[in-house]
XYZ file of C-alpha atoms in Angstrom:
629
model
C -99.038 -66.528 -67.715
C -101.730 -65.069 -65.632
C -99.367 -67.025 -62.709
C -96.200 -65.508 -63.214
C -98.062 -61.814 -63.764
C -99.273 -62.225 -60.228
C -95.327 -63.263 -58.834
C -93.958 -60.008 -60.926
C -96.331 -57.825 -59.090
C -95.504 -59.218 -55.564
C -91.623 -58.556 -56.609
C -92.374 -54.945 -57.744
C -94.070 -54.343 -54.779
C -91.455 -55.481 -52.645
C -88.737 -53.082 -54.515
C -90.744 -49.763 -53.977
C -91.812 -50.294 -50.620
C -87.757 -51.417 -50.015
C -86.815 -48.574 -51.261
C -89.629 -46.481 -50.014
C -88.320 -47.589 -46.283
C -84.725 -45.961 -46.740
C -83.142 -48.919 -45.600
C -81.139 -50.442 -48.657
C -79.394 -47.410 -50.614
C -76.216 -46.335 -49.380
C -76.870 -43.015 -48.275
C -76.358 -41.989 -44.470
C -73.889 -45.819 -44.432
C -71.462 -44.798 -41.107
C -68.918 -47.362 -42.388
C -66.966 -48.829 -45.143
C -66.577 -52.030 -43.830
C -68.136 -54.513 -42.124
C -65.944 -56.509 -39.604
C -67.093 -59.530 -37.742
C -65.701 -62.983 -36.404
C -65.406 -66.667 -37.070
C -64.265 -69.956 -34.524
C -64.157 -72.901 -36.661
C -60.977 -73.027 -39.299
C -62.302 -72.589 -42.854
C -61.367 -75.884 -44.226
C -62.546 -75.140 -48.276
C -64.115 -72.643 -49.802
C -66.241 -74.631 -52.237
C -69.735 -73.841 -51.859
C -70.644 -76.901 -52.332
C -68.859 -78.743 -49.089
C -69.513 -76.058 -46.649
C -70.562 -77.370 -43.090
C -70.423 -73.459 -41.754
C -69.889 -70.034 -42.702
C -71.429 -69.564 -45.317
C -71.615 -65.670 -45.046
C -68.609 -66.094 -47.303
C -70.171 -67.964 -50.246
C -73.483 -66.017 -50.295
C -71.605 -63.022 -50.380
C -69.644 -63.906 -53.470
C -71.478 -66.135 -55.805
C -75.188 -65.566 -56.988
C -77.661 -68.216 -57.943
C -80.755 -67.541 -59.417
C -82.899 -65.839 -57.162
C -82.544 -64.554 -53.453
C -84.508 -63.062 -50.729
C -85.674 -59.337 -50.241
C -85.503 -57.915 -46.794
C -89.044 -59.282 -46.463
C -88.301 -62.678 -46.991
C -89.814 -62.391 -50.845
C -88.262 -64.831 -53.611
C -86.685 -61.877 -56.072
C -84.682 -61.712 -59.123
C -80.965 -62.295 -59.112
C -78.947 -63.822 -62.032
C -82.186 -65.011 -63.184
C -84.026 -61.291 -64.555
C -87.229 -63.922 -64.846
C -89.308 -67.138 -64.796
C -91.907 -68.780 -65.779
C -93.289 -71.972 -64.752
C -96.406 -74.733 -66.404
C -99.241 -74.945 -65.387
C -98.562 -77.492 -62.674
C -95.377 -76.038 -61.614
C -93.176 -79.399 -63.023
C -91.410 -77.660 -65.721
C -89.427 -74.243 -64.620
C -87.804 -72.165 -66.927
C -85.805 -68.530 -66.174
C -84.374 -66.675 -68.214
C -81.049 -64.705 -67.264
C -78.835 -61.284 -67.353
C -76.797 -61.338 -70.394
C -73.136 -60.000 -70.142
C -71.950 -60.667 -67.122
C -69.109 -62.149 -66.522
C -67.285 -64.110 -63.796
C -63.904 -62.344 -61.886
C -61.501 -63.371 -60.042
C -59.699 -63.035 -56.354
C -57.909 -59.818 -57.901
C -61.683 -58.431 -58.338
C -61.270 -58.430 -62.559
C -63.029 -59.894 -65.395
C -61.730 -62.752 -66.452
C -62.740 -64.429 -69.821
C -65.546 -66.632 -68.289
C -69.464 -65.817 -69.269
C -71.945 -66.217 -66.918
C -74.529 -68.477 -68.703
C -76.888 -71.475 -68.167
C -74.622 -73.605 -69.025
C -72.849 -73.189 -65.103
C -75.940 -73.778 -63.139
C -76.001 -76.594 -65.304
C -72.613 -77.900 -65.167
C -73.360 -77.114 -61.014
C -75.417 -79.543 -61.207
C -73.933 -82.239 -62.978
C -70.748 -81.395 -60.043
C -72.537 -81.752 -57.160
C -74.461 -85.221 -58.179
C -71.256 -86.955 -58.800
C -71.336 -88.636 -55.181
C -67.312 -88.393 -55.539
C -67.653 -84.674 -54.471
C -69.856 -85.597 -51.660
C -71.345 -82.201 -51.869
C -73.439 -81.340 -48.540
C -76.553 -81.727 -48.071
C -77.377 -83.751 -52.011
C -79.796 -85.112 -50.451
C -82.044 -82.797 -50.240
C -82.437 -81.852 -53.695
C -81.795 -85.447 -55.583
C -85.415 -86.532 -55.728
C -86.371 -83.246 -56.938
C -85.459 -82.527 -60.388
C -86.226 -85.577 -62.591
C -83.563 -88.223 -63.208
C -81.231 -86.836 -60.859
C -81.660 -89.132 -58.192
C -81.200 -92.339 -60.559
C -77.842 -90.570 -62.075
C -76.334 -90.209 -58.821
C -76.625 -94.217 -57.690
C -76.110 -95.134 -60.677
C -72.565 -93.694 -60.173
C -72.630 -94.429 -56.282
C -73.172 -98.694 -57.351
C -70.189 -98.401 -59.621
C -68.405 -96.675 -57.059
C -68.984 -99.138 -54.207
C -68.817 -102.179 -56.600
C -72.472 -102.958 -56.512
C -73.150 -102.666 -60.029
C -69.979 -104.367 -62.536
C -71.576 -104.510 -65.927
C -70.570 -100.356 -66.757
C -68.325 -97.712 -65.775
C -68.267 -94.091 -64.929
C -67.919 -93.472 -68.795
C -71.106 -95.321 -69.472
C -72.913 -93.932 -67.300
C -71.948 -89.755 -67.748
C -73.595 -89.552 -71.047
C -77.067 -89.788 -69.029
C -77.060 -86.813 -67.869
C -77.726 -84.802 -70.815
C -80.163 -87.477 -71.424
C -82.066 -87.898 -68.222
C -81.590 -85.759 -65.140
C -84.143 -82.487 -66.029
C -81.975 -79.460 -66.421
C -80.965 -78.435 -69.700
C -79.390 -74.642 -71.295
C -82.240 -74.203 -74.284
C -79.865 -71.683 -74.888
C -76.453 -69.151 -73.346
C -79.156 -67.420 -71.027
C -82.363 -69.573 -71.512
C -82.099 -72.424 -68.410
C -84.880 -75.102 -68.167
C -85.590 -77.475 -65.185
C -88.163 -80.094 -65.503
C -88.666 -81.663 -62.128
C -90.074 -85.080 -60.686
C -93.064 -83.697 -59.813
C -95.586 -80.558 -59.680
C -93.334 -78.113 -56.865
C -94.583 -74.861 -56.642
C -91.839 -74.139 -53.987
C -89.115 -74.796 -56.492
C -87.771 -71.137 -55.554
C -87.316 -71.889 -51.950
C -84.274 -74.730 -53.666
C -82.935 -71.929 -55.677
C -81.469 -70.184 -52.773
C -79.812 -73.518 -51.391
C -75.609 -73.415 -52.112
C -76.654 -76.287 -54.733
C -78.077 -74.458 -57.027
C -75.200 -71.766 -57.069
C -73.334 -71.858 -60.830
C -69.939 -73.619 -61.703
C -68.126 -72.660 -64.787
C -66.997 -75.824 -66.109
C -64.466 -74.109 -68.385
C -62.304 -72.963 -65.033
C -62.724 -76.004 -63.283
C -61.050 -77.967 -66.125
C -58.439 -76.095 -65.630
C -58.484 -76.357 -61.571
C -59.634 -79.928 -61.086
C -59.345 -81.004 -57.931
C -58.013 -77.774 -56.335
C -61.253 -76.483 -56.925
C -61.808 -73.857 -53.628
C -58.778 -74.855 -52.078
C -57.312 -71.211 -52.207
C -59.225 -68.112 -52.919
C -57.236 -67.916 -56.579
C -59.169 -71.575 -57.561
C -62.747 -70.138 -57.232
C -64.323 -67.245 -59.301
C -66.755 -64.991 -58.105
C -70.423 -63.384 -59.612
C -71.639 -61.794 -56.295
C -71.452 -58.508 -54.853
C -67.840 -59.577 -53.018
C -64.859 -61.580 -54.177
C -62.431 -63.168 -51.362
C -59.356 -61.019 -52.003
C -57.707 -62.735 -48.305
C -57.923 -66.013 -47.182
C -56.407 -67.365 -44.278
C -57.506 -70.294 -42.854
C -56.880 -69.186 -39.459
C -56.680 -66.031 -39.166
C -58.628 -63.808 -41.329
C -61.334 -63.664 -44.590
C -61.532 -60.731 -46.054
C -64.322 -59.926 -48.838
C -64.059 -56.490 -51.514
C -66.865 -55.043 -53.086
C -67.257 -56.803 -57.113
C -66.799 -53.962 -59.080
C -68.743 -55.766 -61.662
C -71.205 -56.592 -59.705
C -75.329 -56.667 -61.938
C -76.239 -54.664 -58.458
C -73.199 -53.372 -57.257
C -75.829 -49.649 -56.529
C -76.886 -51.814 -53.596
C -73.697 -53.417 -52.454
C -73.084 -50.329 -49.683
C -70.400 -51.702 -47.733
C -67.301 -51.800 -49.284
C -65.278 -54.851 -47.316
C -66.388 -57.347 -45.106
C -63.548 -58.789 -43.383
C -63.905 -61.609 -40.576
C -61.067 -62.705 -38.163
C -60.781 -65.791 -36.232
C -61.168 -65.864 -32.365
C -60.866 -68.515 -29.662
C -64.374 -68.188 -28.155
C -67.664 -65.702 -27.615
C -65.706 -63.578 -24.904
C -62.873 -62.647 -27.202
C -65.435 -61.537 -29.493
C -67.457 -59.446 -26.863
C -64.016 -57.488 -25.930
C -63.307 -56.966 -29.801
C -66.651 -55.389 -29.745
C -66.351 -52.965 -26.710
C -63.617 -51.893 -28.274
C -65.079 -50.952 -31.619
C -62.907 -53.290 -33.828
C -65.681 -55.238 -35.055
C -69.288 -54.383 -36.087
C -71.100 -57.035 -34.684
C -70.763 -59.960 -31.137
C -73.000 -62.500 -30.337
C -73.224 -63.360 -26.852
C -73.564 -66.370 -24.543
C -76.535 -66.213 -21.881
C -73.603 -66.173 -19.207
C -72.314 -62.799 -21.038
C -76.046 -61.060 -20.978
C -75.926 -61.750 -17.616
C -73.143 -60.442 -16.604
C -73.935 -57.127 -18.643
C -77.219 -56.760 -17.165
C -77.337 -53.205 -15.415
C -74.436 -52.177 -16.952
C -74.430 -49.195 -20.218
C -74.201 -51.918 -22.209
C -77.654 -53.380 -21.827
C -79.274 -51.302 -23.551
C -77.702 -52.556 -26.658
C -78.652 -56.568 -26.178
C -80.890 -57.588 -28.869
C -82.512 -60.900 -29.108
C -81.924 -62.107 -32.635
C -84.910 -64.430 -34.726
C -85.993 -67.861 -33.778
C -84.707 -69.785 -36.646
C -86.614 -72.676 -38.692
C -84.509 -75.521 -36.478
C -86.781 -77.300 -34.809
C -85.535 -80.033 -31.587
C -87.565 -82.628 -30.202
C -88.514 -85.830 -28.374
C -88.537 -89.204 -29.928
C -89.207 -92.200 -28.461
C -87.801 -95.751 -29.398
C -90.603 -97.868 -30.861
C -88.119 -101.572 -30.721
C -86.565 -100.544 -27.695
C -84.693 -103.700 -26.209
C -85.946 -102.213 -22.646
C -89.097 -104.766 -22.225
C -91.072 -102.272 -20.058
C -90.945 -99.156 -21.948
C -91.480 -101.217 -25.354
C -94.588 -102.346 -23.765
C -96.214 -99.209 -22.265
C -95.152 -96.765 -25.318
C -97.356 -98.804 -26.933
C -100.400 -97.335 -24.891
C -101.331 -93.702 -26.496
C -101.683 -92.342 -22.606
C -98.716 -92.978 -21.518
C -97.102 -90.968 -24.477
C -99.145 -88.376 -23.037
C -98.333 -88.841 -19.159
C -94.841 -87.877 -20.162
C -95.669 -85.309 -22.741
C -97.566 -83.390 -20.279
C -95.520 -84.090 -17.684
C -91.769 -82.592 -19.709
C -91.730 -78.510 -18.930
C -89.636 -77.305 -21.728
C -89.756 -73.982 -20.671
C -87.541 -74.980 -17.905
C -85.926 -77.422 -20.201
C -85.322 -73.746 -22.478
C -83.940 -71.882 -18.944
C -81.024 -74.017 -19.779
C -79.985 -72.018 -22.992
C -82.238 -69.195 -22.568
C -82.864 -68.106 -19.012
C -84.419 -64.769 -19.669
C -87.093 -65.029 -21.950
C -87.158 -69.139 -21.978
C -90.842 -69.576 -23.335
C -89.680 -67.544 -26.173
C -87.720 -70.897 -27.778
C -90.721 -73.365 -26.910
C -91.608 -74.790 -30.539
C -94.842 -77.323 -29.953
C -95.665 -77.593 -33.520
C -93.218 -80.329 -36.382
C -93.542 -77.378 -38.849
C -91.530 -74.111 -37.589
C -93.625 -70.842 -37.633
C -93.445 -67.903 -39.782
C -91.644 -70.062 -42.696
C -94.847 -70.322 -45.234
C -98.279 -68.548 -45.738
C -100.881 -69.582 -47.993
C -102.692 -67.696 -50.881
C -104.301 -65.581 -48.051
C -101.390 -64.517 -45.849
C -102.252 -67.230 -43.501
C -99.236 -68.839 -41.472
C -99.373 -72.968 -42.277
C -98.978 -73.522 -38.241
C -101.721 -71.283 -37.565
C -104.167 -73.613 -39.287
C -107.011 -74.696 -37.355
C -105.964 -78.341 -36.877
C -102.387 -76.762 -35.810
C -103.311 -73.596 -33.916
C -104.138 -75.123 -30.703
C -101.114 -76.883 -30.431
C -98.588 -73.915 -31.234
C -100.319 -71.489 -28.608
C -100.737 -74.171 -25.999
C -97.685 -75.053 -24.237
C -98.623 -78.799 -22.858
C -96.705 -78.569 -19.559
C -99.869 -79.925 -17.126
C -98.303 -82.772 -13.787
C -101.847 -83.098 -12.973
C -102.825 -84.213 -16.426
C -99.645 -86.084 -16.988
C -100.837 -88.372 -13.786
C -104.328 -88.589 -14.997
C -102.898 -90.375 -18.327
C -100.539 -91.823 -16.412
C -103.249 -93.632 -13.966
C -104.811 -93.785 -17.515
C -101.859 -96.050 -18.870
C -101.276 -98.298 -16.046
C -105.151 -99.269 -15.342
C -104.926 -100.573 -19.373
C -101.583 -102.194 -19.347
C -100.423 -102.936 -15.664
C -102.325 -105.905 -13.649
C -103.201 -104.953 -9.896
C -100.395 -106.383 -8.621
C -98.343 -104.171 -10.236
C -97.027 -106.360 -13.165
C -96.485 -104.941 -16.780
C -98.508 -107.364 -19.198
C -96.585 -109.050 -21.402
C -92.765 -108.060 -19.805
C -90.470 -111.096 -19.080
C -88.182 -110.097 -15.975
C -84.207 -109.720 -17.557
C -81.186 -108.004 -18.225
C -81.081 -105.290 -20.647
C -77.864 -104.662 -22.365
C -77.016 -101.043 -23.790
C -73.910 -100.787 -23.175
C -71.930 -98.523 -23.416
C -74.733 -96.237 -22.459
C -76.218 -97.958 -19.762
C -77.137 -101.387 -18.979
C -79.607 -102.716 -15.805
C -82.505 -105.824 -14.689
C -86.103 -105.631 -15.409
C -88.513 -107.223 -13.238
C -91.787 -106.665 -15.236
C -93.062 -104.630 -12.295
C -94.104 -100.757 -11.381
C -92.069 -98.565 -10.974
C -91.416 -98.349 -15.106
C -87.910 -98.354 -16.695
C -87.087 -95.039 -19.012
C -83.669 -94.929 -20.223
C -83.189 -91.094 -21.374
C -80.412 -90.543 -23.176
C -78.020 -87.717 -24.015
C -74.185 -86.232 -24.139
C -71.830 -85.728 -21.507
C -71.950 -81.774 -22.492
C -72.200 -79.766 -18.846
C -75.281 -78.561 -19.921
C -77.150 -81.740 -21.716
C -76.275 -83.539 -18.144
C -78.637 -80.617 -16.733
C -80.697 -80.989 -19.080
C -80.895 -84.656 -18.189
C -81.345 -84.278 -14.558
C -84.230 -81.598 -14.806
C -86.076 -84.321 -17.147
C -85.487 -87.258 -14.626
C -86.727 -84.397 -12.108
C -90.315 -83.380 -14.079
C -90.634 -87.120 -14.832
C -90.807 -88.198 -11.065
C -92.322 -85.468 -9.628
C -95.740 -85.018 -12.013
C -95.784 -89.092 -12.637
C -94.437 -90.277 -9.677
C -91.701 -92.220 -8.534
C -94.105 -95.292 -7.373
C -94.676 -95.404 -11.370
C -91.710 -94.310 -13.614
C -88.081 -94.681 -12.700
C -85.500 -92.656 -15.470
C -82.343 -94.522 -16.229
C -80.000 -91.087 -17.147
C -77.492 -93.039 -19.806
C -74.851 -90.568 -21.763
C -72.931 -91.173 -24.867
C -68.807 -91.770 -24.436
C -67.749 -90.872 -28.132
C -69.900 -90.806 -30.821
C -73.695 -90.592 -30.018
C -74.904 -91.611 -33.908
C -72.246 -95.047 -32.849
C -73.206 -95.717 -29.506
C -77.127 -94.063 -29.247
C -78.454 -93.849 -32.341
C -77.556 -96.584 -34.634
C -78.050 -99.227 -32.147
C -81.204 -97.903 -30.559
C -79.851 -97.659 -27.238
C -82.362 -95.554 -25.901
C -85.607 -95.371 -24.637
C -85.906 -91.632 -25.097
C -83.300 -88.783 -26.590
C -84.128 -85.489 -28.465
C -82.642 -84.478 -31.732
C -82.579 -81.521 -34.275
C -84.298 -81.363 -37.554
C -83.525 -78.461 -40.182
C -86.330 -77.446 -42.325
C -84.607 -77.055 -45.759
C -87.257 -75.765 -48.335
C -90.481 -74.252 -48.474
C -92.921 -77.064 -47.869
C -94.248 -79.185 -45.089
C -92.966 -82.275 -46.894
C -89.630 -81.064 -45.730
C -90.271 -82.490 -42.446
C -93.550 -84.059 -42.679
C -92.618 -86.568 -44.937
C -89.524 -87.514 -43.771
C -91.074 -88.936 -40.457
C -93.134 -91.284 -42.220
C -93.084 -94.908 -41.529
C -89.464 -95.117 -44.043
C -88.620 -91.798 -43.321
C -85.244 -90.987 -43.164
C -86.034 -88.629 -39.895
C -87.995 -91.839 -38.035
C -84.924 -91.971 -35.526
C -87.943 -94.323 -32.913
C -88.790 -96.668 -36.007
C -92.470 -96.551 -35.645
C -94.735 -97.569 -37.636
C -97.827 -95.451 -38.153
C -99.991 -96.145 -41.611
C -102.577 -94.037 -40.611
C -100.143 -91.047 -40.700
C -98.330 -92.759 -43.832
C -101.660 -92.047 -45.773
C -102.585 -88.653 -44.369
C -98.687 -87.720 -45.705
C -99.528 -89.353 -49.102
C -102.698 -87.852 -49.869
C -101.372 -83.835 -49.190
C -98.481 -85.151 -51.103
C -101.038 -85.169 -54.237
C -102.126 -82.061 -53.648
C -100.800 -79.344 -56.325
C -103.679 -76.785 -54.712
C -101.321 -74.701 -52.187
C -104.132 -74.020 -49.393
C -105.620 -77.707 -50.233
C -102.163 -78.822 -49.975
C -101.497 -76.883 -46.375
C -104.756 -78.185 -45.145
C -104.038 -82.021 -45.458
C -100.651 -81.407 -44.182
C -101.805 -79.567 -40.613
C -104.288 -82.864 -40.385
C -101.515 -85.285 -40.960
C -99.058 -83.263 -38.691
C -102.124 -82.937 -35.700
C -102.713 -86.798 -36.221
C -98.776 -87.070 -35.161
C -99.190 -84.540 -32.266
C -101.765 -85.627 -31.339
C -100.912 -88.955 -30.628
C -97.707 -87.981 -29.399
C -95.374 -90.251 -32.034
C -92.640 -87.517 -31.376
C -92.528 -84.264 -29.110
C -91.423 -81.078 -30.462
C -90.045 -78.686 -27.965
C -87.567 -75.882 -28.858
C -86.153 -74.178 -31.907
C -83.172 -72.596 -33.049
C -81.585 -69.571 -33.226
C -82.342 -66.604 -30.751
C -78.692 -65.896 -29.859
C -78.096 -62.716 -27.974
C -76.091 -59.998 -30.153
C -74.702 -56.545 -30.198
C -74.082 -55.031 -33.744
C -73.354 -51.249 -35.392
C -75.776 -52.946 -38.337
C -79.092 -51.425 -38.560
C -81.468 -54.515 -38.299
C -83.786 -55.521 -41.551
C -81.702 -54.017 -44.208
C -80.276 -56.929 -45.660
C -81.967 -59.955 -47.302
C -83.880 -62.262 -45.135
C -85.223 -65.937 -45.323
C -85.924 -68.825 -43.731
C -83.735 -71.446 -46.258
C -80.365 -70.808 -47.928
C -78.029 -68.526 -48.192
C -79.822 -65.128 -48.751
C -79.843 -64.088 -44.835
C -76.539 -64.181 -44.547
C -76.497 -61.734 -47.186
C -74.816 -58.493 -46.667
C -76.518 -56.499 -49.926
C -78.451 -53.459 -48.646
C -76.856 -53.525 -45.535
C -76.101 -50.410 -43.191
C -73.362 -49.728 -40.103
C -73.983 -46.742 -37.923
C -71.793 -45.478 -35.855
C -73.041 -46.079 -32.415
C -74.168 -49.588 -31.585
C -78.086 -50.745 -32.125
C -80.310 -50.281 -28.910
C -83.087 -53.217 -28.319
C -85.708 -50.570 -28.153
C -84.303 -49.597 -32.081
C -84.248 -53.575 -32.977
C -87.865 -53.812 -31.942
C -89.122 -50.585 -33.911
C -87.812 -51.869 -36.942
C -88.785 -54.931 -36.728
C -92.455 -53.987 -35.822
C -91.948 -51.486 -39.104
C -90.973 -54.111 -41.007
C -94.226 -56.475 -40.107
C -96.062 -53.274 -41.271
C -94.945 -52.878 -44.419
C -95.057 -56.831 -44.981
C -98.706 -56.346 -43.751
C -99.271 -54.083 -46.155
C -98.182 -56.332 -49.014
C -99.970 -58.480 -48.020
C -103.275 -56.598 -48.029
């Protein structure tokens, strides 16, 4: 109970600061509507099948918890919760008396209960539904993975001894979720999970009313009247290729913090149209491309353009440890060769392809993103002693790169230039590329990307960096491009020596990424085998004390970075924006749906200036610091 008392104190303090900041109420709100745009056709409203447009589900269906504007987890449909000593069993007490509403904003006969959360998990754990990102949660809840794969084996024909009807009852007996009563929900997890709240803001944990689902069947989410709503808004109009309108839910449990009456989104062809609409005063917010930002420099609009925050998404380079190119395969085993590549790569220059104004802002040198997790003392995970040197220093040093390259050559190449262990021959990486190797210097390296214009520029820059720093007598960069499917032509057949990719960070624990880059991990695209790292991760996974856990994971991450098994280099997010929405008045958070919510939004008559954005950000950081201190 002491542990939960501390949590509630933090929640209460967050609420007091939120109220005192004057940024969450309706007073002074200058607009009754928030208006924005979208570019991709909305194929479904089914919250579990979305691949984008998360604003629509975030604002219309609430889960157990949400983030406040400081990023802390606060009550939503659950008014309180407790966990056992090792955080493996979590119990939530739901608000009573709430009902789902329909697309007319009318209360239905369906109450919002604990059973809705049980049924939602039953629904998404059926492989026939095809819930997006289900792999994120299937190993978290006790028995869930076994249930999912039992159905999957039946569907694929791998199990002919049972039917789906045989497996269905095992959900209630074997899967770790149950409604203790109508308003008490219990999750039993696969192990200690002190960061479980960070899962609960993911769409896969949103509730679903079974009685309503039974009435609509497979048409669930295919129209606005084929969905129920319990959030701050309900969808009052939806045209897949035209618009979405959300209207304030009059029965919402927290309606005093729904400060904007309607949320209106219209479909546009591109950012150019969005900018034109904003400049004409027809929409509230607009996102700009780097080219648009450059074009507006020196105009009256420049003062209104601000750079939004980086996202937890990380881009990194992956080596192919099973390359068919014998020259690269031989040299890759040498850590000095890998370090030579690392120090020859100028990630700031690469970042400038997307962000010419402030490219260093977007570089990232760690696997786990910054400003997403903090230990008991409020220290950022990436500021751990094991990681801070990597975080703070961009590893670009052509002189050091050349030194590492010469060391690698001394260790792996004979005096006559012959690379040890390499047999000359033909290398087939078609349809990407093919070539012959002679087993001598320079070392052939195949760098592969897509045929997107900026990707091609990136590949040319990368080749120039390598040759400039390492010498054309030592390395030859062969550029390859996928023709159709990058996955089918490059990743699956491993037709590359080096590629870059991006990975999301889905919940608030280092294991979210570090456990997925082990030898058998789902993100080990390069096929390396590093038992030392695997052992470090196993040790970290066993730690339940958060400070010890972070320290052990940081040790594991340091090992991967120090030995250059992969190379993080860039962040996601950070777009240029103009808006009438006052910054940092709505929920914030690194994970899930809360950051798309418009609860507490203040819309002012004039566009926000970059100076106002910076001031608001500074004020928020001071408030957060006072909460921790």
